Short mmCIF file of C-alpha atoms in Angstrom, two decimals:
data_model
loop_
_atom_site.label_atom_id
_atom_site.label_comp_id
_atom_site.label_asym_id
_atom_site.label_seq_id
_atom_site.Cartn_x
_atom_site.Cartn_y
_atom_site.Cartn_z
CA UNK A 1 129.10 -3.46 32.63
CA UNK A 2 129.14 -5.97 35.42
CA UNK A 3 128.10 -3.43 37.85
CA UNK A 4 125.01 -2.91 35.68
CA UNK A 5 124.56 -6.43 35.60
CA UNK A 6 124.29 -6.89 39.22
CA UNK A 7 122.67 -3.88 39.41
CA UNK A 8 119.63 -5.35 37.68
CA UNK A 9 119.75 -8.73 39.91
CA UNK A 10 119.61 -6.54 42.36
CA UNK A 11 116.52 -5.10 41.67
CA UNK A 12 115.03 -8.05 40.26
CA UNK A 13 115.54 -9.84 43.90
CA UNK A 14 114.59 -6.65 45.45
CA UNK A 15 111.34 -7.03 43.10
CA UNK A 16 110.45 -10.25 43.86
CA UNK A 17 111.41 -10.11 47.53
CA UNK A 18 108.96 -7.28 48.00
CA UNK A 19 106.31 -9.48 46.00
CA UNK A 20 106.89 -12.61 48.68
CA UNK A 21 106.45 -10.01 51.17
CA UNK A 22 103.20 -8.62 49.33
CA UNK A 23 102.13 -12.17 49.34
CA UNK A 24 102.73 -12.96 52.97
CA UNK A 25 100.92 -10.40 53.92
CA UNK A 26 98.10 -11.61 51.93
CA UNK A 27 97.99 -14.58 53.76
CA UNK A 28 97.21 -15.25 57.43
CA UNK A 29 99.39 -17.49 59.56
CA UNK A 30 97.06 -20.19 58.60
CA UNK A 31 97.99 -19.85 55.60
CA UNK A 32 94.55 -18.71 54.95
CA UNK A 33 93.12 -15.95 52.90
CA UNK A 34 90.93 -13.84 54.73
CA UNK A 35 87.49 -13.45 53.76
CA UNK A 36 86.54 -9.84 52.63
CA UNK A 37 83.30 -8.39 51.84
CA UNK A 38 83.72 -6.81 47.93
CA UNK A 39 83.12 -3.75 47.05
CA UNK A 40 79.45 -5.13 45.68
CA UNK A 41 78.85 -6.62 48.17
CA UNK A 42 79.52 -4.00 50.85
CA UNK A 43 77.55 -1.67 48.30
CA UNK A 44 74.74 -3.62 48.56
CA UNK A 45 74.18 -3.51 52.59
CA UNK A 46 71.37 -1.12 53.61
CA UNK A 47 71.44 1.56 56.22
CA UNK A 48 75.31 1.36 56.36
CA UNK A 49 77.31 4.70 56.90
CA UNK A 50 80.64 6.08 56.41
CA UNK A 51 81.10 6.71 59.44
CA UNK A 52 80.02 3.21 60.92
CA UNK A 53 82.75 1.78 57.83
CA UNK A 54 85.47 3.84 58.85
CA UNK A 55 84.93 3.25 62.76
CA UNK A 56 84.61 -0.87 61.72
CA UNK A 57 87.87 -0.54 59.70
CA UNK A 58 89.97 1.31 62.91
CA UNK A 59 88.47 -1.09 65.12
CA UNK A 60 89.70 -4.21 62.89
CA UNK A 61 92.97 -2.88 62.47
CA UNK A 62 93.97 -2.89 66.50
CA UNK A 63 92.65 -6.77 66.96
CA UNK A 64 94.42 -10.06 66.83
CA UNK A 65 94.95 -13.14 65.15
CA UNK A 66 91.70 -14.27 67.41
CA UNK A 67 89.92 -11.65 66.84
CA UNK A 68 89.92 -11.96 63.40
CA UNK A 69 88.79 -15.49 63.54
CA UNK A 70 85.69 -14.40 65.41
CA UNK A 71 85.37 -11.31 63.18
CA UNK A 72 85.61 -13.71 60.32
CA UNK A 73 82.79 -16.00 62.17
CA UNK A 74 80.44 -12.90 62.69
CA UNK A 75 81.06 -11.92 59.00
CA UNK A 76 80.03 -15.07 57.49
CA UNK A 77 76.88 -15.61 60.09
CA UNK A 78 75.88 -12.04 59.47
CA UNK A 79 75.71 -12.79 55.59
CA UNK A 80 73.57 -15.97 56.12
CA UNK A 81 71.04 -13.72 57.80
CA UNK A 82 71.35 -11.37 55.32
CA UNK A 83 70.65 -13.90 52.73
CA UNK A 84 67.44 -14.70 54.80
CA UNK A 85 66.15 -11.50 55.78
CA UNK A 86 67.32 -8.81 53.02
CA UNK A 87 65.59 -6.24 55.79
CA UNK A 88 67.90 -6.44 58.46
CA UNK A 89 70.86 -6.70 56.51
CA UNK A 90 73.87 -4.89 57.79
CA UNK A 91 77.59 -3.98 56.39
CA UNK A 92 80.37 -5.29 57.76
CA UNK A 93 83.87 -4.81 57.65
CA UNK A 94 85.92 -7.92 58.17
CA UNK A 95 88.70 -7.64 60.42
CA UNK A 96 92.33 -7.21 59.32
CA UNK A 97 95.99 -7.99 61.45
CA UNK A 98 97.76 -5.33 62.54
CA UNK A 99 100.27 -6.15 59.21
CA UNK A 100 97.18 -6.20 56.98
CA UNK A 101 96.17 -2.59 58.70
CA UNK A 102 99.76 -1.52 58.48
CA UNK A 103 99.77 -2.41 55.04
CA UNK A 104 96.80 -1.66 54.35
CA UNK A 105 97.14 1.69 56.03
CA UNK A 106 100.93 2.05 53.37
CA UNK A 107 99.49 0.94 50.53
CA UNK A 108 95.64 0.84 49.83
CA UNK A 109 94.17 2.77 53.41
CA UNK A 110 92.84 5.63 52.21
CA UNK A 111 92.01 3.78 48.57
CA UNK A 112 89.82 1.58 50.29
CA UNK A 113 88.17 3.53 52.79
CA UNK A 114 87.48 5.84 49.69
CA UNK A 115 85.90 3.25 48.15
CA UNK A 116 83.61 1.66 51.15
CA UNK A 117 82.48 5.04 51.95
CA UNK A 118 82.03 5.64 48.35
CA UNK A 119 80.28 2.43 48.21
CA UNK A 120 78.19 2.99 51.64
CA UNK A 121 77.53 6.02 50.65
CA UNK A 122 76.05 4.93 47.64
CA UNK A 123 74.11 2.20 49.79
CA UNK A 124 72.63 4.60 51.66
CA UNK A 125 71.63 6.43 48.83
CA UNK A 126 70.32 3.91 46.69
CA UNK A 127 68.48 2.88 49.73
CA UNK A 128 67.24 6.35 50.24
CA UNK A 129 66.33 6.24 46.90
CA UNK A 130 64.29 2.45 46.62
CA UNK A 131 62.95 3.66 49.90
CA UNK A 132 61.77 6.86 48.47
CA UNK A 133 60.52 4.68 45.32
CA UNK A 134 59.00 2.23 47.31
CA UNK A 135 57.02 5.22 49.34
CA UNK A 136 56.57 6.70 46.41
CA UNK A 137 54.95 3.84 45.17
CA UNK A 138 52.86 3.06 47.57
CA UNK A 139 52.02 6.68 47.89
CA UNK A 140 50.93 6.89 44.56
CA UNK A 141 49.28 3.63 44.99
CA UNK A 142 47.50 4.47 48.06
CA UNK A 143 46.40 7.68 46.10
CA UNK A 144 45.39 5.82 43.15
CA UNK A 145 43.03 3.58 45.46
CA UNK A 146 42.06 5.97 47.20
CA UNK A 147 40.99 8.16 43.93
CA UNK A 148 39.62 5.38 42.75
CA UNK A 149 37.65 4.32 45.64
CA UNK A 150 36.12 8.27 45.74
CA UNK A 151 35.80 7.97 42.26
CA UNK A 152 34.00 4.45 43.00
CA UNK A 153 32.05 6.17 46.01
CA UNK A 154 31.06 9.09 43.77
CA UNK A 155 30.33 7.00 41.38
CA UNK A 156 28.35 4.70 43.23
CA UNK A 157 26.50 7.77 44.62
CA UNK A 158 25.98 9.50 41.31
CA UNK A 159 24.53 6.56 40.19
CA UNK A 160 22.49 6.45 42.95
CA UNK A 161 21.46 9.67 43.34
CA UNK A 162 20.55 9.82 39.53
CA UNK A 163 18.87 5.98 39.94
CA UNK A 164 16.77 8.08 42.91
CA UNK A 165 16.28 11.25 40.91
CA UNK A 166 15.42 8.44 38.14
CA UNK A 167 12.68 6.97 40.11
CA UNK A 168 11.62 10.32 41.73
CA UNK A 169 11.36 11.91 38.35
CA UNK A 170 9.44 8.48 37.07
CA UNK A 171 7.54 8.96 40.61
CA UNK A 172 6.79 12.42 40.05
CA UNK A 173 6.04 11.95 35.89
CA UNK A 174 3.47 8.98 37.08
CA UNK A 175 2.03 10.79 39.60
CA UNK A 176 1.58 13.70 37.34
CA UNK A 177 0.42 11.69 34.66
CA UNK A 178 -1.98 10.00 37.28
CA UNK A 179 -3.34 13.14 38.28
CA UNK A 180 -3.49 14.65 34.42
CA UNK A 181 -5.51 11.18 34.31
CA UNK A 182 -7.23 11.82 37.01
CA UNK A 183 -7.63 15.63 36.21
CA UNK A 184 -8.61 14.10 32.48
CA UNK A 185 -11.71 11.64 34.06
CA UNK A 186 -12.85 14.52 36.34
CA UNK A 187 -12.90 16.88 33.37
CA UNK A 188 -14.66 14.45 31.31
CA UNK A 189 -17.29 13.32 34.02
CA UNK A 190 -17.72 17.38 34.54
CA UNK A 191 -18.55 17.90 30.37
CA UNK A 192 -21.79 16.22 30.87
CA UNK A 193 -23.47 17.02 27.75
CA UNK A 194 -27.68 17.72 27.92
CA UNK A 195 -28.31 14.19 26.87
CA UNK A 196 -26.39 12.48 29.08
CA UNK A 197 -28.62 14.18 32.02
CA UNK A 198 -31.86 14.52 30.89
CA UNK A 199 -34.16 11.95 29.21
CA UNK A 200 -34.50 14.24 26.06
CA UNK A 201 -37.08 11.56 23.92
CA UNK A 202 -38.91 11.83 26.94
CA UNK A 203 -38.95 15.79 26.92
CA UNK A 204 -39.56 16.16 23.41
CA UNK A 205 -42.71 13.48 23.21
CA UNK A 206 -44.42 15.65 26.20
CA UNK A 207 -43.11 19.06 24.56
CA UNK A 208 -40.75 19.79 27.73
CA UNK A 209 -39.02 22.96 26.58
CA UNK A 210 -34.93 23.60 28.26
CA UNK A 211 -35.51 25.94 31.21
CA UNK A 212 -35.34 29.47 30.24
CA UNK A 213 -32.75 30.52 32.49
CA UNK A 214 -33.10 34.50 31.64
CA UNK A 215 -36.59 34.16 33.22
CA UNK A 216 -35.86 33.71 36.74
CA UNK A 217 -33.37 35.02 38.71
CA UNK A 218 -33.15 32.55 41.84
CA UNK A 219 -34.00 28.81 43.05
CA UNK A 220 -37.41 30.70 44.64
CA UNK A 221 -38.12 32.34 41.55
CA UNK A 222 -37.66 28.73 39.66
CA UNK A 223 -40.13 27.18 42.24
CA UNK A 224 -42.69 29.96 42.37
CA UNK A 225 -43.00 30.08 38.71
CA UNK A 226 -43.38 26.44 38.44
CA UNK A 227 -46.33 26.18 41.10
CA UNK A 228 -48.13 28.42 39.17
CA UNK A 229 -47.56 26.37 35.68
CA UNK A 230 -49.57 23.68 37.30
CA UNK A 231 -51.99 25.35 39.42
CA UNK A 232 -50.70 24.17 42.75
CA UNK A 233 -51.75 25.90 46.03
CA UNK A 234 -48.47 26.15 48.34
CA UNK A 235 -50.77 24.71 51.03
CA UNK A 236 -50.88 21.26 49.00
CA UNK A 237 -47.18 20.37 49.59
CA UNK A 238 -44.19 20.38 51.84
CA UNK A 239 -41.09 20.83 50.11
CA UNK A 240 -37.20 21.17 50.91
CA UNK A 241 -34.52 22.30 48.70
CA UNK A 242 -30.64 21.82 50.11
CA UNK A 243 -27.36 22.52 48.44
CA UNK A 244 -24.86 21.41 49.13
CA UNK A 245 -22.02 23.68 47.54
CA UNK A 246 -22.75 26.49 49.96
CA UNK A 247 -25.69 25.22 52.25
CA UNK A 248 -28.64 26.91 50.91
CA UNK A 249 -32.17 25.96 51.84
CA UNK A 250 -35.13 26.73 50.03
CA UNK A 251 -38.31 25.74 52.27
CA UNK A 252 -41.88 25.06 51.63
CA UNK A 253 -44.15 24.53 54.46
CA UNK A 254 -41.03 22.37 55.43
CA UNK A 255 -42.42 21.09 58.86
CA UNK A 256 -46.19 20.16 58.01
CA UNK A 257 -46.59 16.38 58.00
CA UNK A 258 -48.18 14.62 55.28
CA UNK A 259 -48.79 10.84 54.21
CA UNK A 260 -45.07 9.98 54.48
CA UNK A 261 -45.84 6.53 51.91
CA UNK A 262 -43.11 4.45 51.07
CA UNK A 263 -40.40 7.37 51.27
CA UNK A 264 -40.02 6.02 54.90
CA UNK A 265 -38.47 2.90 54.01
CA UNK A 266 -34.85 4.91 53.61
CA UNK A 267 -34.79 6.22 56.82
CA UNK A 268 -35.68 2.86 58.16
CA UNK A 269 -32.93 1.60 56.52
CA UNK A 270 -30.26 3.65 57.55
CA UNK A 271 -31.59 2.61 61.11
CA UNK A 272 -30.69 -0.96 60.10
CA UNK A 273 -27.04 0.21 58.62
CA UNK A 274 -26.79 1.71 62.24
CA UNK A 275 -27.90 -1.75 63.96
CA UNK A 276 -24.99 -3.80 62.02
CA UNK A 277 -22.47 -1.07 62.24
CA UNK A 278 -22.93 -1.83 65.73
CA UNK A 279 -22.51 -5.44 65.64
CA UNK A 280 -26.41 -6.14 66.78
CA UNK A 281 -27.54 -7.86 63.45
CA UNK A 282 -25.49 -8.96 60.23
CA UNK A 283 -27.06 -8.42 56.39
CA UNK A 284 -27.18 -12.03 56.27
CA UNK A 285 -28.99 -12.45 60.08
CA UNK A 286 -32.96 -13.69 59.47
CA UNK A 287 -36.00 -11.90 60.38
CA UNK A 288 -39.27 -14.10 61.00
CA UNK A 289 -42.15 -13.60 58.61
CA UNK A 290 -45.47 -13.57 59.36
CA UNK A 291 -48.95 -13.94 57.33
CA UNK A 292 -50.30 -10.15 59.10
CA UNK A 293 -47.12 -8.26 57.77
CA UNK A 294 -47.99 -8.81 54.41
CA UNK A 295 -49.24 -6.13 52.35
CA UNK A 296 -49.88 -6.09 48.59
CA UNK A 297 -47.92 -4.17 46.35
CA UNK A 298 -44.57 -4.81 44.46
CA UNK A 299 -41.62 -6.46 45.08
CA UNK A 300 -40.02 -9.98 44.68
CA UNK A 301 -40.89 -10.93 48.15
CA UNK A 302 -44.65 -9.69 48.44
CA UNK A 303 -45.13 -11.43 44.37
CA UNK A 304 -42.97 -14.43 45.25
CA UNK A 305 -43.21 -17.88 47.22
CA UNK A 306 -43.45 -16.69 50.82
CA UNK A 307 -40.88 -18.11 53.51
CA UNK A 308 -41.06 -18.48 57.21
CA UNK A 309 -37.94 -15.79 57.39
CA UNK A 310 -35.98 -13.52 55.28
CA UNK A 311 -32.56 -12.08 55.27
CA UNK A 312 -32.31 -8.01 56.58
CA UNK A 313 -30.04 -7.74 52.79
CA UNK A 314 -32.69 -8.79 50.78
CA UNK A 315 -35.49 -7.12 53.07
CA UNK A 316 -33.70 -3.31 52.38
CA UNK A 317 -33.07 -4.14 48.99
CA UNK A 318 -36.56 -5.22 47.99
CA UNK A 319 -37.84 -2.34 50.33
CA UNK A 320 -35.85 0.62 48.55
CA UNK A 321 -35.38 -0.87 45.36
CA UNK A 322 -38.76 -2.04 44.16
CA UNK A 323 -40.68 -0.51 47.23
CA UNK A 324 -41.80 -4.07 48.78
CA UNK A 325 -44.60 -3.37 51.13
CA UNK A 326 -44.21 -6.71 52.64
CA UNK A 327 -40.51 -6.70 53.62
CA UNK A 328 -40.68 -2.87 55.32
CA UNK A 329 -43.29 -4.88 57.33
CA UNK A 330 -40.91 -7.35 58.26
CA UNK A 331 -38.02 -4.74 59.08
CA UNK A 332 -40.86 -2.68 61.13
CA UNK A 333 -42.00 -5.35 63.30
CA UNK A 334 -38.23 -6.73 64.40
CA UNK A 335 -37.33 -3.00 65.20
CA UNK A 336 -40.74 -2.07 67.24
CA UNK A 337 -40.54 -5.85 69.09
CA UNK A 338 -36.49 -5.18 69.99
CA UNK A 339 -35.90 -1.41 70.15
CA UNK A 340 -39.36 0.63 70.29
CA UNK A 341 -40.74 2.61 67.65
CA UNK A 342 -38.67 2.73 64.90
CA UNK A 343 -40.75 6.45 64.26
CA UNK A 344 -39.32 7.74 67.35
CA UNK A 345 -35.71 6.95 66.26
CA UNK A 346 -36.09 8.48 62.51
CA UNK A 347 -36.49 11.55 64.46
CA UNK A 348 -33.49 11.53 66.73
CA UNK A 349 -31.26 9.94 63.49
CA UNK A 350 -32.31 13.17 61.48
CA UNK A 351 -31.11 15.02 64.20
CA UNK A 352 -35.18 16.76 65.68
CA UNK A 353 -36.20 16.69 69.25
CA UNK A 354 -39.47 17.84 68.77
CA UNK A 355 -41.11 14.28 68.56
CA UNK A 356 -44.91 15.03 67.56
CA UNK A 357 -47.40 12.39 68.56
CA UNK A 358 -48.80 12.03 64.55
CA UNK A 359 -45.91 11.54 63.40
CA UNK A 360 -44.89 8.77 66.25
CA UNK A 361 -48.27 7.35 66.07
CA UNK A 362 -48.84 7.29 61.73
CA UNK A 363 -47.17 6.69 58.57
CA UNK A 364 -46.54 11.05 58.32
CA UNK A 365 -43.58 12.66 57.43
CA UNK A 366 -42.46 16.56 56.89
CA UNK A 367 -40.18 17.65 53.79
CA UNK A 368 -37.76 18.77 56.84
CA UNK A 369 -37.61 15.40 58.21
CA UNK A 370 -36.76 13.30 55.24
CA UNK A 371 -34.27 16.47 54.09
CA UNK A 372 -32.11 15.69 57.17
CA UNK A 373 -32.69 12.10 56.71
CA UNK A 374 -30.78 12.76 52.99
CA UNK A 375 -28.36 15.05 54.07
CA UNK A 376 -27.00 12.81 56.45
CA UNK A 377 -26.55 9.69 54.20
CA UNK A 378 -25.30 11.50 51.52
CA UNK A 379 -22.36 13.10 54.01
CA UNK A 380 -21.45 9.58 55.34
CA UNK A 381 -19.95 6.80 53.96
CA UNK A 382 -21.09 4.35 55.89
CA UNK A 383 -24.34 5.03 53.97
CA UNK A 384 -23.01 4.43 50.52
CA UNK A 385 -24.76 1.19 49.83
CA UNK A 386 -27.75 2.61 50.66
CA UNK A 387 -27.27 5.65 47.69
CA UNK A 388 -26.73 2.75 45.87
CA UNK A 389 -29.89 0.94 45.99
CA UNK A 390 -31.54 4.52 45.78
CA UNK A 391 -29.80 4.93 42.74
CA UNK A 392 -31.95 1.38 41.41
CA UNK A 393 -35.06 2.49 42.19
CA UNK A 394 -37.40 0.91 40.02
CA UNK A 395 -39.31 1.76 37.83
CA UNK A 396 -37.86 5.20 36.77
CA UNK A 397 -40.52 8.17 37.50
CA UNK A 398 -40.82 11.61 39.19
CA UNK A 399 -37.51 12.82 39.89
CA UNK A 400 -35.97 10.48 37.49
CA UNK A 401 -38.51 11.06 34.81
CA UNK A 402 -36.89 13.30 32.84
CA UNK A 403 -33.40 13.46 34.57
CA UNK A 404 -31.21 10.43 34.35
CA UNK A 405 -32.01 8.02 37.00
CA UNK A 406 -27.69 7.17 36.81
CA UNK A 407 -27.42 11.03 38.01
CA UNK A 408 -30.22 10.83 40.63
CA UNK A 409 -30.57 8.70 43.54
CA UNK A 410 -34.21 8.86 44.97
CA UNK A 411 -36.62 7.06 46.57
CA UNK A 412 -40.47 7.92 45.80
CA UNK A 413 -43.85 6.93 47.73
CA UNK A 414 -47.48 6.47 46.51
CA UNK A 415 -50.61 5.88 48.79
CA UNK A 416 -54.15 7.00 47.66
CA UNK A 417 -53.95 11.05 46.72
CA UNK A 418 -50.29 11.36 48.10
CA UNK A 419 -47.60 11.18 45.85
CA UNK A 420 -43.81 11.93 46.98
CA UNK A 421 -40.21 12.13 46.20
CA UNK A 422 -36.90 12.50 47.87
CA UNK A 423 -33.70 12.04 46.10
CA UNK A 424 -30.13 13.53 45.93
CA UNK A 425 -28.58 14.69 42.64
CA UNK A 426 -24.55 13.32 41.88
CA UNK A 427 -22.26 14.77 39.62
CA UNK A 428 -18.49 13.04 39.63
CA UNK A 429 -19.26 10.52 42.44
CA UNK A 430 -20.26 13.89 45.07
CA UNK A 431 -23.82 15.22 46.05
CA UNK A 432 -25.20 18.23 44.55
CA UNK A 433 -28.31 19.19 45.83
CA UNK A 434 -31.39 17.44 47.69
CA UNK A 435 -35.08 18.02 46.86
CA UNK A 436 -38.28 16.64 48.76
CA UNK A 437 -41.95 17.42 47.55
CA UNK A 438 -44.72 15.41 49.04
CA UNK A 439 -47.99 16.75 47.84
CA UNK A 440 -51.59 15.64 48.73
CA UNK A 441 -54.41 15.98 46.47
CA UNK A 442 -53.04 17.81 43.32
CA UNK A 443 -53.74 17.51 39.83
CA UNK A 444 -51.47 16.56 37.37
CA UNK A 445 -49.27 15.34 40.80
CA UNK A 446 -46.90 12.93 38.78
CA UNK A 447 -46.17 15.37 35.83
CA UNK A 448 -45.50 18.27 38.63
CA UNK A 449 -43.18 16.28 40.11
CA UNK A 450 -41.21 15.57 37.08
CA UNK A 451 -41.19 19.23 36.05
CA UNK A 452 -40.22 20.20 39.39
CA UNK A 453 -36.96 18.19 39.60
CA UNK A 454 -36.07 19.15 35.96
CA UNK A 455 -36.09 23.10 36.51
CA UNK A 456 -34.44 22.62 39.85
CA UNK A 457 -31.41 20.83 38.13
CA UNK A 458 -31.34 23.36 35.16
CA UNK A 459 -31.09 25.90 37.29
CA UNK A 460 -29.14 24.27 39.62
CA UNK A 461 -26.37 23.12 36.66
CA UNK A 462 -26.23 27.13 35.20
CA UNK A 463 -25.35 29.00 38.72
CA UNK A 464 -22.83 25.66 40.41
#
């Protein structure tokens, strides 16, 4: 019984001298515990491997008392910059005295390096992992952005190709409906009905009957037939037909001269248009007046207070519109005085050499002549004012008689037995055809003249 007594003691002091010795070694000879990185902690530290733990731990377990201090120091300033900069941070194994290794190595060695490398391990991992996360992340992000900036792009470009398909289709639909507009007014200026062309009143007081088209078969035929209605010898006129759809001519002693009248105030005109194209007069330059150019007749200026000068606008506008004798004596006599004889000059303008002395020498002109003269203004813009003014002839008579003077720009002349007309024919804004008759000496010369022009046009209108 007492040997079981001091059995126990025994044990007990055995006990409690292996605890003292348990807590030596857990002390340094400072009396110090030593500072250890936990098992969290080490855990936590990035880019740590087993390997590097397990090398660390050998290495701490061969240095000194001194080295453990410094170990200690490099521990505890390697966890400030790890609190500072989470990127660089690095585990560390503290250092350990060759006891703490020994026991360490007896007791807990393989425990412990079980654990850091478990725990390292698990670092590295988890690192591996946030890493992967993070790249993941901004993987995914960088996809998402980039999705939605080709989603952006596309859509910006969808919307602006469909804004440009948009405005081309709103392009294309106005333009289309301009030209169905356009297409609409052309259609509608070419359904001229009879009474918008022809003075029909007119034609039914004087018993004018529609051409009978199934009576004739050609613009000759229409002519002939015509000349004979009235009794008219060929011999008595000079006529010129000219269309100008597909260039025919229809001629009628086309180059014999005869009392030209006031038809020559056109062509002087267009010489004018000529002169101030060129920059040698202005419409609004003055042009003296003197008491031997006047000549009676109508007109504003010739009926009107006379003035020592007159602008060349008004002087062409009296002269073709209301046939002013007095102002195509004023035009004459600047042109003769500055540039020679405004005659000679008709002729090259309509395009003839031939320059015969009656013609340079009196008021004579040819259908031929005054049919070039036409052709040419009606082909050239610069000319348009002057088919303007021709369209205002006044009064309306001969050509314009019976068809609408709006359709038919002409310009007629009367002096003594001669009576003459030259005009062009418009449909939509374009020329049609040009007709000249001067005629000397004829009975019935004004109604002649309207007939003529009206079954020239009807025919004209049923074969263009």
């Amino acid at each position: 019984m007492q040997n079981n007594q001091n059995l126990r003691w025994g044990l007990i002091i055995l006990i409690v001298i292996g605890f003292t010795f348990i807590l030596y070694l857990n002390y340094d000879s400072n009396g110090e515990a030593p500072s250890k990185t936990s098992t969290q902690e080490v855990s936590s530290q990035p880019n740590q491997s087993s390997e590097e733990t397990i090398a660390n731990s050998s290495e701490a377990s061969s240095q000194t008392d001194e080295s453990e201090q410094e170990s200690e120091s490099d521990v505890e300033r390697t966890l400030d910059v790890d609190t500072t900069n989470q990127s660089n941070r690095v585990a560390v194994v503290p250092s350990q005295s060759s006891e703490e290794s020994e026991s360490s190595t007896e007791n807990s060695s393989d425990e412990e390096g079980t654990e850091t490398s478990l725990s390292s391990s698990e670092s590295e991992s988890q690192e591996e992992n946030e890493t992967s996360e993070s790249d993941s992340e901004a993987i995914v992000a960088s996809s998402e952005s980039s999705s939605e900036d080709e989603n952006t792009e596309e859509d910006e470009t969808s919307e602006s190709e469909s804004e440009a398909s948009s405005a081309s289709s709103d392009s294309s639909s106005e333009d289309e409906s301009q030209e169905e507009d356009e297409s609409t007014e052309s259609s509608s200026e070419s359904e001229l009905t009879f009474d918008d062309i022809y003075q029909t009143d007119l034609m039914e007081e004087n018993g004018i009957e529609p051409l009978d088209l199934d009576a004739y078969e050609n613009m000759a035929d229409v002519i002939d037939q015509t000349l004979t209605e009235f009794n008219v010898n060929s011999s008595e006129i000079s006529l010129a037909y000219y269309n100008f759809h597909n260039e025919e001519h229809y001629y009628l002693n086309e180059n014999e001269l005869f009392t030209a009248a006031s038809i020559t105030k056109v062509p002087l005109s267009a010489l004018y248009i000529d002169l101030i194209n060129s920059g040698e007069y202005q419409l609004d330059s003055e042009l003296d007046y003197s008491e031997a150019l006047f000549e009676a007749g109508a007109g504003n200026i010739t009926n009107g207070p006379l003035e020592n000068s007159y602008r060349i606008e008004e002087l062409i506008t009296e002269a073709v519109t209301h046939s002013d004798n007095t102002a195509m004596n004023i035009l004459k006599a600047e042109y003769d005085k500055e540039f020679g004889n405004f005659r000679e000059d008709i002729l090259t303008f309509a395009g003839i050499d031939e320059k015969p002395e009656d013609f340079l020498n009196n008021n004579l002109s040819s259908a031929y002549i005054t049919e070039q003269v036409l052709i040419k203004i009606a082909q050239d813009e610069s000319y348009s004012d002057l088919i303007n003014l021709m369209f205002e002839t006044s009064p309306a008579q001969l050509f314009t008689s019976y068809v609408n003077n709006e359709m038919m720009a002409n310009k007629f002349g009367r002096y003594e037995q001669a009576v003459n007309d030259s005009g062009i024919y418009y449909e939509n804004n374009q020329p049609q055809y040009a007709l000249v008759v001067l005629s000397d000496n004829i009975n019935q010369a004004d109604q002649f003249l309207e007939v003529m022009n009206l079954r020239v046009n009807q025919w004209f209108r049923a074969h263009n």
